[in-house]
């Protein structure tokens, strides 16, 4: 669960009171795991500020950001990066232009992670996984793994950024341990001991399997495959028990800079990835039709407040005209105040 509790953010460029911009005014919000929230609202209503506060690019002036019951308000952005995937409006942000498609994907996969002692066998498997994922995009990216991202079109870059933001990061042992201690709600020492004991057990199981392979009369190739399987099982056993945080996807008008056809494609793909993986997602869009079509919850911002928050059937019943009317009413109310 992701929560904002009474979050306020005021920008003030000059220091004088007249120049104060209240970007968010005491906003509270709870997002349940698996919710796909579309966010609409006029220019300057606080949408990007909200996403920036969630990701840690901005620290609120007051209020809290809570992830799985843990206060992460002051956790630095780079440390939070493992729990969030982001795609911005500008296709140039999010990928490294002078690196290849494959290098960009590798970085995203390993982001914030320190190598665990047993990851060496997985490089090729990573590549196959990336190729499979890229094929789903239907943009031919799977054939351009070695190409520098800088020469690609905006749509291709944005599709790649989306994949980078949604591939399940491979947590290392060190990080999994740190997060388990942080998010398990258990006493710190108890959580660490539990982790270490389980790690020891799984290491012994792995070592036994690898020793048995060494002494077997299987071919080298067969042994390599079996060793990979054993390491995969090791990872899975640890992940199943200790990987508590599922990635949350933050999309800020991520199709706005693309031509209509590519935008549609990237949006459809977004929907597919989010729904298949039941990813908790916040998607900012100016397209009200898209906000109604996609997602299972819709939030409307106005002048730093949430003025509409609907889910499920209630959302399905809404029409673009209803949203436009609400915008107008909120504007009138503001003028009359
Ligand atoms: N870094 C900043 N410095 C000063 N003011 C800012 C800054 N970031 C945002 N603001 C102000 O805070 C308010 C909310 O901005 P925000 O970017 O959250 O709006 P938004 O809803 O994302 O709008 P848009 O649809 O135009 O992207 C605006 O008045 C904006 O000018
Ligand atoms: Mg914005």
XYZ file of C-alpha atoms in Angstrom, residues 7-13 16-17 19-26 49 53 58-62:
24
model
C 0.994 16.219 2.042
C 1.588 19.881 1.258
C 4.121 21.436 -1.072
C 4.620 25.127 -1.609
C 7.026 26.553 -4.157
C 8.390 30.000 -3.654
C 10.936 31.247 -6.124
C 7.984 36.907 -1.128
C 4.510 35.758 -0.088
C 5.056 34.498 -5.302
C 4.010 31.469 -3.309
C 2.648 28.626 -5.378
C 0.712 26.042 -3.432
C 1.335 22.949 -5.536
C -0.301 20.531 -3.092
C -2.566 21.517 -0.240
C -2.973 18.872 2.453
C 4.314 17.321 -7.936
C 6.872 13.415 -4.012
C 10.680 16.283 -4.129
C 10.349 16.285 -0.357
C 7.009 17.602 0.929
C 6.945 20.654 3.204
C 4.620 18.743 5.494
